[in-house]
Coordinates of C-alpha atoms in Angstrom, one line a residue:
M21 CA -5.3 -78.4 63.9
S22 CA -5.4 -81.9 62.3
H23 CA -2.6 -82.9 60.0
G24 CA -3.1 -82.8 56.3
S25 CA -5.6 -79.9 56.4
F26 CA -3.6 -77.7 54.1
V27 CA -1.3 -78.3 51.2
F28 CA 2.0 -76.6 52.0
T29 CA 3.1 -75.4 48.5
S30 CA 6.1 -73.3 48.0
T31 CA 3.8 -70.3 47.9
A32 CA 2.3 -71.2 51.3
L33 CA 5.8 -71.8 52.8
R34 CA 6.8 -68.4 51.6
S35 CA 3.8 -66.9 53.3
F36 CA 4.7 -68.5 56.6
Q37 CA 8.3 -67.3 56.3
L38 CA 6.9 -63.7 55.7
D39 CA 4.7 -64.2 58.8
E40 CA 7.8 -65.1 60.8
V41 CA 9.8 -62.1 59.5
D42 CA 6.9 -59.9 60.3
M43 CA 6.7 -61.2 63.9
L44 CA 10.4 -60.6 64.4
E45 CA 10.1 -57.1 63.0
R46 CA 7.1 -56.4 65.3
D47 CA 9.2 -57.5 68.3
N48 CA 12.1 -55.4 67.3
Y49 CA 9.8 -52.4 66.8
K50 CA 8.3 -52.8 70.3
K51 CA 11.8 -52.9 71.8
K52 CA 12.8 -49.7 69.9
L53 CA 9.6 -48.0 71.0
A54 CA 10.3 -49.0 74.6
S55 CA 13.8 -47.6 74.5
R56 CA 12.4 -44.2 73.4
K57 CA 15.3 -43.8 70.9
L58 CA 13.1 -43.3 67.8
N59 CA 11.6 -39.9 67.1
G60 CA 8.1 -39.4 65.7
Y61 CA 9.3 -39.3 62.1
Q62 CA 11.1 -42.6 62.3
L63 CA 8.0 -44.2 63.9
K64 CA 5.7 -43.1 61.1
K65 CA 8.3 -44.2 58.4
E66 CA 8.6 -47.7 59.8
A67 CA 4.9 -48.1 60.1
R68 CA 4.5 -47.1 56.4
D69 CA 7.3 -49.4 55.4
R70 CA 5.6 -52.3 57.2
V71 CA 2.2 -51.7 55.6
S72 CA 3.9 -51.5 52.2
L73 CA 5.7 -54.8 52.8
R74 CA 2.6 -56.6 53.9
S75 CA 0.4 -55.3 51.0
S76 CA 3.0 -56.2 48.4
V77 CA 3.1 -59.9 49.5
A78 CA -0.5 -60.3 50.6
L79 CA -2.0 -63.6 49.4
P80 CA -5.6 -64.4 48.8
P81 CA -7.2 -66.2 51.8
A82 CA -6.7 -70.0 51.8
I83 CA -9.6 -72.3 51.6
C84 CA -10.0 -74.6 54.6
Y85 CA -11.4 -78.1 54.4
D86 CA -10.4 -79.0 58.0
L87 CA -13.4 -80.6 59.7
V88 CA -11.9 -80.0 63.1
I89 CA -11.8 -76.3 62.5
Q90 CA -15.3 -76.4 61.0
N91 CA -16.7 -78.3 63.9
A92 CA -15.3 -75.8 66.4
L93 CA -16.8 -72.9 64.5
Y94 CA -20.2 -74.5 63.9
T95 CA -20.6 -75.6 67.5
G96 CA -19.3 -72.3 69.1
D97 CA -16.4 -74.0 70.9
T98 CA -14.6 -70.9 72.1
E99 CA -11.7 -72.8 73.7
A100 CA -11.1 -74.7 70.4
V101 CA -11.4 -71.5 68.4
Q102 CA -8.7 -69.8 70.6
R103 CA -6.4 -72.8 70.1
L104 CA -7.0 -73.2 66.4
F105 CA -6.7 -69.5 65.7
P106 CA -3.6 -68.4 67.7
K107 CA -2.5 -64.8 68.1
G108 CA -0.4 -63.5 65.3
S109 CA -1.7 -66.0 62.8
T110 CA -3.4 -65.1 59.5
T111 CA -5.9 -68.0 59.7
A112 CA -8.8 -65.9 61.0
N113 CA -9.6 -64.9 57.4
L114 CA -9.7 -68.5 56.0
I115 CA -12.4 -69.3 53.5
I116 CA -14.6 -72.2 54.5
E117 CA -16.3 -74.4 51.9
P118 CA -18.8 -76.6 53.8
Q119 CA -19.5 -80.0 52.5
G120 CA -22.9 -80.8 51.1
G121 CA -25.6 -78.3 50.0
D122 CA -28.2 -78.3 47.3
M123 CA -27.6 -80.3 44.1
R124 CA -27.4 -78.4 40.8
W125 CA -26.2 -79.1 37.3
V126 CA -22.7 -77.7 36.6
A127 CA -21.0 -77.3 33.2
R128 CA -17.7 -79.3 33.2
G129 CA -16.7 -78.6 29.6
E130 CA -18.1 -78.3 26.1
G131 CA -21.4 -80.3 26.2
L132 CA -20.5 -81.9 29.5
W133 CA -22.6 -81.4 32.6
S134 CA -22.5 -83.1 36.0
L135 CA -24.8 -83.0 39.0
S136 CA -22.8 -81.4 41.9
Y137 CA -23.4 -80.0 45.3
E138 CA -23.8 -76.2 45.2
Q139 CA -21.3 -74.8 47.7
E140 CA -21.5 -71.5 49.5
L141 CA -18.2 -70.0 50.6
T142 CA -18.1 -68.6 54.0
T143 CA -15.7 -67.5 56.7
P144 CA -15.1 -68.2 60.4
L145 CA -16.6 -64.7 61.1
H146 CA -19.8 -65.5 59.1
I147 CA -20.3 -68.8 60.8
T148 CA -20.0 -67.5 64.4
A149 CA -21.9 -64.2 63.7
G150 CA -24.7 -66.1 62.0
R151 CA -25.2 -68.5 64.9
G152 CA -24.9 -66.0 67.7
F153 CA -21.6 -67.3 69.1
T154 CA -20.5 -64.0 70.5
D155 CA -17.4 -65.3 72.5
S156 CA -16.0 -67.1 69.5
L157 CA -16.7 -64.1 67.3
R158 CA -14.9 -61.8 69.7
V159 CA -11.8 -64.1 69.6
L160 CA -11.8 -64.0 65.8
L161 CA -12.0 -60.2 65.7
Q162 CA -9.2 -60.0 68.2
R163 CA -7.2 -62.3 65.9
G164 CA -7.6 -59.7 63.1
A165 CA -10.6 -61.2 61.1
N166 CA -11.6 -58.9 58.3
V167 CA -15.2 -57.7 58.9
E168 CA -15.7 -56.8 55.3
L169 CA -14.9 -60.2 53.7
A170 CA -17.9 -61.5 51.7
P171 CA -16.9 -64.6 49.8
G172 CA -20.5 -65.8 49.5
G173 CA -21.9 -62.4 48.6
T174 CA -22.8 -61.2 52.1
T175 CA -20.8 -59.9 55.0
A176 CA -20.8 -61.3 58.5
L177 CA -22.9 -58.3 59.5
H178 CA -25.6 -59.4 57.0
E179 CA -25.5 -62.8 58.5
S180 CA -25.9 -61.7 62.1
C181 CA -28.9 -59.4 61.2
E182 CA -30.6 -62.0 59.1
T183 CA -30.5 -64.5 62.0
G184 CA -31.3 -61.9 64.6
H185 CA -28.2 -61.8 66.9
P186 CA -27.9 -58.3 68.3
E187 CA -24.8 -58.8 70.4
C188 CA -22.9 -60.1 67.3
T189 CA -24.2 -57.2 65.3
K190 CA -23.0 -54.7 67.8
L191 CA -19.6 -56.4 68.1
L192 CA -19.1 -56.3 64.4
L193 CA -20.1 -52.7 64.1
S194 CA -17.8 -51.7 67.0
H195 CA -14.9 -53.4 65.1
G196 CA -15.5 -51.3 62.0
A197 CA -18.2 -53.2 60.0
N198 CA -19.8 -51.0 57.4
A199 CA -23.5 -50.6 58.4
N200 CA -24.3 -49.8 54.7
A201 CA -22.4 -52.6 53.1
V202 CA -24.3 -54.0 50.0
S203 CA -24.6 -57.7 49.5
E204 CA -24.3 -59.4 46.1
E205 CA -28.1 -59.3 45.9
G206 CA -28.1 -55.6 46.4
L207 CA -29.3 -55.7 50.1
M208 CA -28.0 -53.7 53.0
A209 CA -28.0 -55.1 56.6
L210 CA -31.2 -53.2 57.4
H211 CA -32.9 -55.1 54.6
M212 CA -31.9 -58.4 56.3
C213 CA -33.8 -57.5 59.5
T214 CA -36.9 -59.5 58.7
S215 CA -37.9 -61.1 62.0
S216 CA -39.0 -59.8 65.4
E217 CA -35.7 -61.0 66.8
S218 CA -33.8 -58.6 64.6
L219 CA -35.2 -55.5 66.2
E220 CA -32.2 -54.8 68.4
C221 CA -29.9 -55.5 65.4
A222 CA -31.8 -52.7 63.5
K223 CA -31.3 -50.3 66.5
H224 CA -27.6 -51.0 66.5
L225 CA -27.4 -50.4 62.7
L226 CA -29.2 -47.1 62.9
Q227 CA -27.0 -46.0 65.8
Y228 CA -23.9 -46.8 63.6
G229 CA -25.2 -44.7 60.6
A230 CA -27.3 -47.2 58.6
A231 CA -29.2 -45.2 56.0
I232 CA -33.0 -45.4 56.7
T233 CA -33.7 -44.3 53.1
A234 CA -31.5 -47.0 51.6
R235 CA -33.0 -48.8 48.6
S236 CA -32.4 -52.4 47.6
L237 CA -30.9 -52.8 44.2
G238 CA -33.3 -55.5 43.1
E239 CA -36.8 -54.2 44.0
D240 CA -36.0 -50.7 45.2
D241 CA -37.3 -51.5 48.7
T242 CA -36.6 -49.3 51.7
P243 CA -36.1 -50.9 55.1
L244 CA -39.7 -49.7 55.9
H245 CA -40.9 -51.8 52.9
V246 CA -39.2 -54.8 54.4
A247 CA -40.6 -54.3 57.8
A248 CA -44.1 -53.8 56.4
E249 CA -43.8 -56.9 54.2
N250 CA -42.9 -59.0 57.2
G251 CA -45.5 -57.5 59.5
L252 CA -43.1 -56.0 62.1
P253 CA -44.8 -53.2 63.9
E254 CA -41.9 -52.6 66.3
H255 CA -39.5 -52.2 63.4
I256 CA -41.9 -49.8 61.7
E257 CA -42.2 -47.7 64.8
L258 CA -38.4 -47.5 65.0
Y259 CA -37.9 -46.6 61.4
L260 CA -40.6 -43.9 61.5
R261 CA -38.8 -42.3 64.5
Y262 CA -35.7 -42.2 62.3
G263 CA -37.5 -40.4 59.6
A264 CA -38.5 -43.2 57.2
A265 CA -40.9 -42.0 54.4
V266 CA -44.2 -43.7 54.5
D267 CA -45.3 -43.3 50.8
K268 CA -42.1 -44.2 48.9
Q269 CA -43.0 -46.6 46.1
N270 CA -40.8 -49.5 45.0
D271 CA -40.4 -50.7 41.4
Q272 CA -43.8 -52.4 41.6
G273 CA -45.5 -49.2 42.8
L274 CA -45.9 -50.5 46.3
T275 CA -45.8 -48.2 49.3
P276 CA -45.0 -49.9 52.7
L277 CA -48.8 -49.9 53.3
N278 CA -49.4 -51.6 50.0
A279 CA -46.6 -54.1 50.7
A280 CA -48.0 -55.0 54.2
C281 CA -51.5 -55.6 52.7
S282 CA -50.1 -57.6 49.8
E283 CA -48.2 -60.1 51.9
Q284 CA -49.7 -63.5 52.4
Q285 CA -51.1 -63.7 56.0
E286 CA -51.9 -66.7 58.1
A287 CA -54.6 -66.6 60.8
H288 CA -52.0 -66.2 63.6
E289 CA -50.4 -63.2 61.8
L290 CA -53.5 -61.1 61.2
E291 CA -53.2 -59.1 64.4
R292 CA -49.5 -58.4 63.8
Y293 CA -50.1 -57.1 60.3
F294 CA -53.0 -55.0 61.5
R295 CA -50.8 -53.2 64.0
A296 CA -48.2 -52.6 61.3
C297 CA -50.8 -51.1 58.9
K298 CA -52.3 -49.0 61.7
L299 CA -48.9 -47.4 62.4
L300 CA -48.4 -46.6 58.7
V301 CA -51.9 -45.2 58.3
E302 CA -51.5 -43.1 61.4
A303 CA -48.2 -41.8 60.1
G304 CA -50.0 -40.5 57.0
S305 CA -49.8 -43.3 54.4
D306 CA -52.2 -42.8 51.6
V307 CA -54.8 -45.6 51.7
R308 CA -55.7 -45.1 48.0
T309 CA -52.3 -45.5 46.5
I310 CA -52.4 -48.0 43.6
D311 CA -49.6 -50.3 42.5
Q312 CA -48.6 -51.2 38.9
D313 CA -51.7 -53.4 38.7
K314 CA -54.0 -50.6 39.9
Q315 CA -54.6 -52.5 43.2
T316 CA -55.2 -50.6 46.3
P317 CA -54.3 -51.7 49.9
L318 CA -58.0 -52.5 50.2
H319 CA -57.9 -55.0 47.3
M320 CA -55.1 -56.9 48.9
A321 CA -56.5 -56.8 52.5
C322 CA -59.7 -58.3 51.1
K323 CA -57.7 -60.9 49.2
H324 CA -56.1 -62.0 52.5
A325 CA -59.3 -61.7 54.5
N326 CA -57.8 -59.4 57.2
A327 CA -61.0 -57.9 58.5
D328 CA -59.4 -55.5 61.0
V329 CA -57.2 -54.0 58.2
V330 CA -60.2 -53.7 55.9
D331 CA -62.1 -51.8 58.6
L332 CA -59.0 -49.6 59.2
L333 CA -58.7 -48.7 55.5
L334 CA -62.4 -48.1 55.0
T335 CA -62.5 -45.9 58.1
H336 CA -59.7 -43.8 56.6
G337 CA -61.3 -43.3 53.2
A338 CA -60.4 -46.3 51.1
D339 CA -62.5 -46.6 47.9
V340 CA -64.8 -49.5 48.4
N341 CA -65.6 -49.9 44.7
A342 CA -62.2 -49.2 43.2
M343 CA -61.3 -51.5 40.3
N344 CA -57.9 -53.0 39.5
Y345 CA -56.6 -53.8 36.0
G346 CA -58.6 -57.0 36.0
C347 CA -61.8 -54.9 36.7
K348 CA -62.1 -56.5 40.1
T349 CA -63.5 -54.7 43.1
P350 CA -62.5 -55.4 46.7
M351 CA -65.8 -57.4 47.0
Q352 CA -64.7 -59.7 44.2
M353 CA -61.3 -60.2 45.8
I354 CA -62.8 -61.5 49.1
L355 CA -65.3 -63.7 47.4
Q356 CA -62.6 -65.4 45.4
S357 CA -60.6 -66.0 48.6
V358 CA -63.4 -67.3 50.9
C359 CA -62.7 -71.0 50.2
Y360 CA -59.1 -70.6 51.4
K361 CA -59.9 -68.3 54.3
T362 CA -62.8 -69.8 56.2
S363 CA -60.9 -69.8 59.5
Q364 CA -60.4 -66.0 59.2
R365 CA -64.1 -65.2 59.3
P366 CA -64.4 -63.8 55.7
E367 CA -68.0 -62.8 56.5
R368 CA -66.7 -59.9 58.5
V369 CA -64.9 -58.5 55.4
V370 CA -68.1 -58.9 53.2
R371 CA -70.2 -57.2 55.9
S372 CA -67.8 -54.2 56.2
L373 CA -67.7 -53.8 52.4
L374 CA -71.5 -53.8 52.2
N375 CA -71.9 -51.4 55.1
Y376 CA -69.5 -49.0 53.4
G377 CA -71.5 -49.1 50.1
S378 CA -70.0 -51.9 48.0
V379 CA -71.9 -52.6 44.8
L380 CA -73.8 -55.9 44.9
V381 CA -72.8 -59.0 42.9
W382 CA -74.9 -59.4 39.7
H383 CA -77.9 -61.6 40.6
V384 CA -77.1 -64.0 37.8
A385 CA -73.7 -64.7 39.3
L386 CA -75.0 -65.7 42.8
P387 CA -75.1 -69.5 42.0
T388 CA -71.4 -69.2 41.2
V389 CA -70.8 -67.4 44.5
L390 CA -72.7 -70.1 46.2
K391 CA -70.5 -72.8 44.6
H392 CA -67.2 -71.2 45.6
C393 CA -68.2 -69.8 49.0
G394 CA -70.6 -72.5 50.2
M395 CA -68.3 -73.8 52.8
S396 CA -68.7 -70.4 54.7
P397 CA -72.5 -70.2 55.3
R398 CA -72.1 -67.0 57.3
T399 CA -70.5 -65.3 54.3
I400 CA -73.4 -66.5 52.1
E401 CA -75.9 -65.2 54.6
V402 CA -74.4 -61.7 55.0
L403 CA -74.1 -61.3 51.2
F404 CA -77.5 -62.6 50.3
N405 CA -79.3 -60.6 53.0
A406 CA -78.2 -57.4 51.1
Y407 CA -80.8 -58.4 48.4
A408 CA -84.5 -57.7 48.7
R409 CA -85.4 -60.8 46.7
L410 CA -83.6 -64.0 45.7
K411 CA -84.6 -65.9 42.6
I412 CA -83.7 -69.4 43.7
T413 CA -83.6 -72.0 41.0
D414 CA -82.4 -75.6 40.6
S415 CA -79.0 -74.3 39.7
W416 CA -78.6 -73.0 43.2
V417 CA -79.3 -76.4 44.7
E418 CA -76.8 -78.0 42.3
A419 CA -74.2 -75.4 43.2
V420 CA -73.9 -76.7 46.8
S421 CA -72.0 -80.0 47.0
P422 CA -73.6 -82.9 48.9
E423 CA -70.7 -82.8 51.4
V424 CA -71.2 -79.0 52.1
F425 CA -75.0 -79.4 52.3
K426 CA -74.7 -82.3 54.8
E427 CA -72.4 -80.3 57.0
H428 CA -74.6 -77.2 57.0
Q429 CA -78.0 -78.8 56.3
E430 CA -80.1 -76.6 58.5
F431 CA -78.7 -73.4 57.0
Y432 CA -79.1 -74.5 53.3
E433 CA -82.6 -75.8 54.0
S434 CA -83.5 -72.3 55.2
L435 CA -82.0 -70.7 52.1
F436 CA -83.7 -73.1 49.6
S437 CA -87.0 -72.7 51.3
L438 CA -87.1 -69.1 50.1
A439 CA -87.9 -70.4 46.6
Q440 CA -91.5 -70.8 47.7
T441 CA -91.6 -68.2 50.6
P442 CA -91.3 -64.4 50.2
R443 CA -88.9 -62.6 52.5
S444 CA -90.2 -61.1 55.7
L445 CA -91.5 -57.5 56.0
Q446 CA -88.7 -57.0 58.5
H447 CA -86.1 -58.0 56.0
L448 CA -87.6 -55.8 53.2
S449 CA -87.6 -52.8 55.6
R450 CA -83.9 -53.5 56.3
V451 CA -83.1 -53.5 52.6
R452 CA -85.1 -50.4 52.0
L453 CA -83.4 -48.4 54.8
R454 CA -79.9 -49.6 53.8
T455 CA -80.6 -48.6 50.2
F456 CA -81.7 -45.1 51.3
L457 CA -78.6 -44.7 53.4
E458 CA -76.3 -46.0 50.7
G459 CA -72.7 -45.8 52.0
R460 CA -73.7 -44.0 55.2
V461 CA -75.0 -47.0 57.0
L462 CA -72.2 -47.0 59.6
Q463 CA -72.5 -43.3 60.1
V464 CA -76.2 -43.4 60.9
V465 CA -77.3 -46.8 62.3
P466 CA -75.1 -46.8 65.4
N467 CA -76.6 -43.4 66.4
L468 CA -80.2 -44.5 66.0
S469 CA -82.3 -44.9 69.2
L470 CA -82.9 -48.6 68.6
P471 CA -82.2 -51.7 70.6
T472 CA -78.8 -53.2 70.0
F473 CA -80.1 -56.4 68.4
L474 CA -82.0 -54.2 65.8
K475 CA -78.9 -52.2 65.0
N476 CA -76.9 -55.4 64.5
Y477 CA -79.7 -56.6 62.2
L478 CA -79.5 -53.5 60.1
L479 CA -75.7 -53.9 59.9
L480 CA -76.2 -57.5 58.5
E481 CA -75.0 -59.4 61.5
S482 CA -75.2 -63.1 60.7
R483 CA -77.6 -65.4 62.6
G484 CA -77.0 -68.7 61.0
Y485 CA -80.2 -69.0 59.0
F486 CA -82.5 -67.2 56.6
H487 CA -86.0 -66.0 57.5

């Protein structure tokens, strides 16, 4: 340990003296125990007296600024940790105040503010557990580190679960860490399992008695909500086996299914969220549950253009024409998102909604749709082919930017040519049949004795042009 790391005040010296006395007492106690001259009553009395002595002189943990100690902890140097935290010392419960951090304004007095680094207090146990340094963590636990210390608002168990280190999690639990400890933000360790790497952590927590029905103090989320929000199908499957309730609503009215559909989803995450939703639906989650904004899972799945989830929800009875508080239907939700989701094939969502009986967009609003969805010609094609006639005017041409028109010139030329040419008899027959079937298109068309290309035509499969 480097010199000058701690200020040895009279209080600190007194603490060291007490440590020395305690070590001498412990040595004498072992000698007496070995000589077998003490009966059971005397052993218990001495143990109680020692605990009483230590509790009466216990000091708050010292704050460590020693960079040598910090470097050993942050790099997982187990040999250095063994040397810097010797047996019998009380340094395993030091409070670490790392240098740096985010800048924030701090009040220094009446009317005085200064820009200072925001420090987060931590402990050796937190540092090693949060970085997966299992050997160093084991040394600290053997040196008597307190598993329940939470100077920064979270325990070391929270840290190990948040960063997904199952061996550290298991080690902490085996040394008495509380699986249901609540952080300063009202979260339990299960709420911190937000990545695929944390699955084994979640298993250990449940084996050590973590409450599967635990609610976060902030948003009233269960661990199942958290797993659904983060699109973690393996976690969901685990929690369901432990009896998690699929239709519990949080303070926003979201069930785990609502939460999964509401979360922002990138293209590479769609399949993972689909599997998560599939597990919840198969476990009995209600696909028509509305949140505080009267939005159903279908509204949100359309907003995020997850076509597989949309199909899943519609297959299990989702209301294709449900309206939220803003009077928006699922069709309006997807059309507002097309410009941001072109890589996720939004035309698939529009096609599914139409095949399940979605009401059509008011004809007068089609130029606006063309303006906002023009960069996805296939979406325009699928939607516009649901109409028997299109009253194309100059406003339609003006709605398509020159850049979009140039990129998809052949498609838009075929669309604008319909201003002088009526739709084909084949198209009119398709619209007539679909109108007759209403919301039963997908129940009837696949069972018709027709060639596959005609079935796909009736189901509005896009072809890249209008005819």
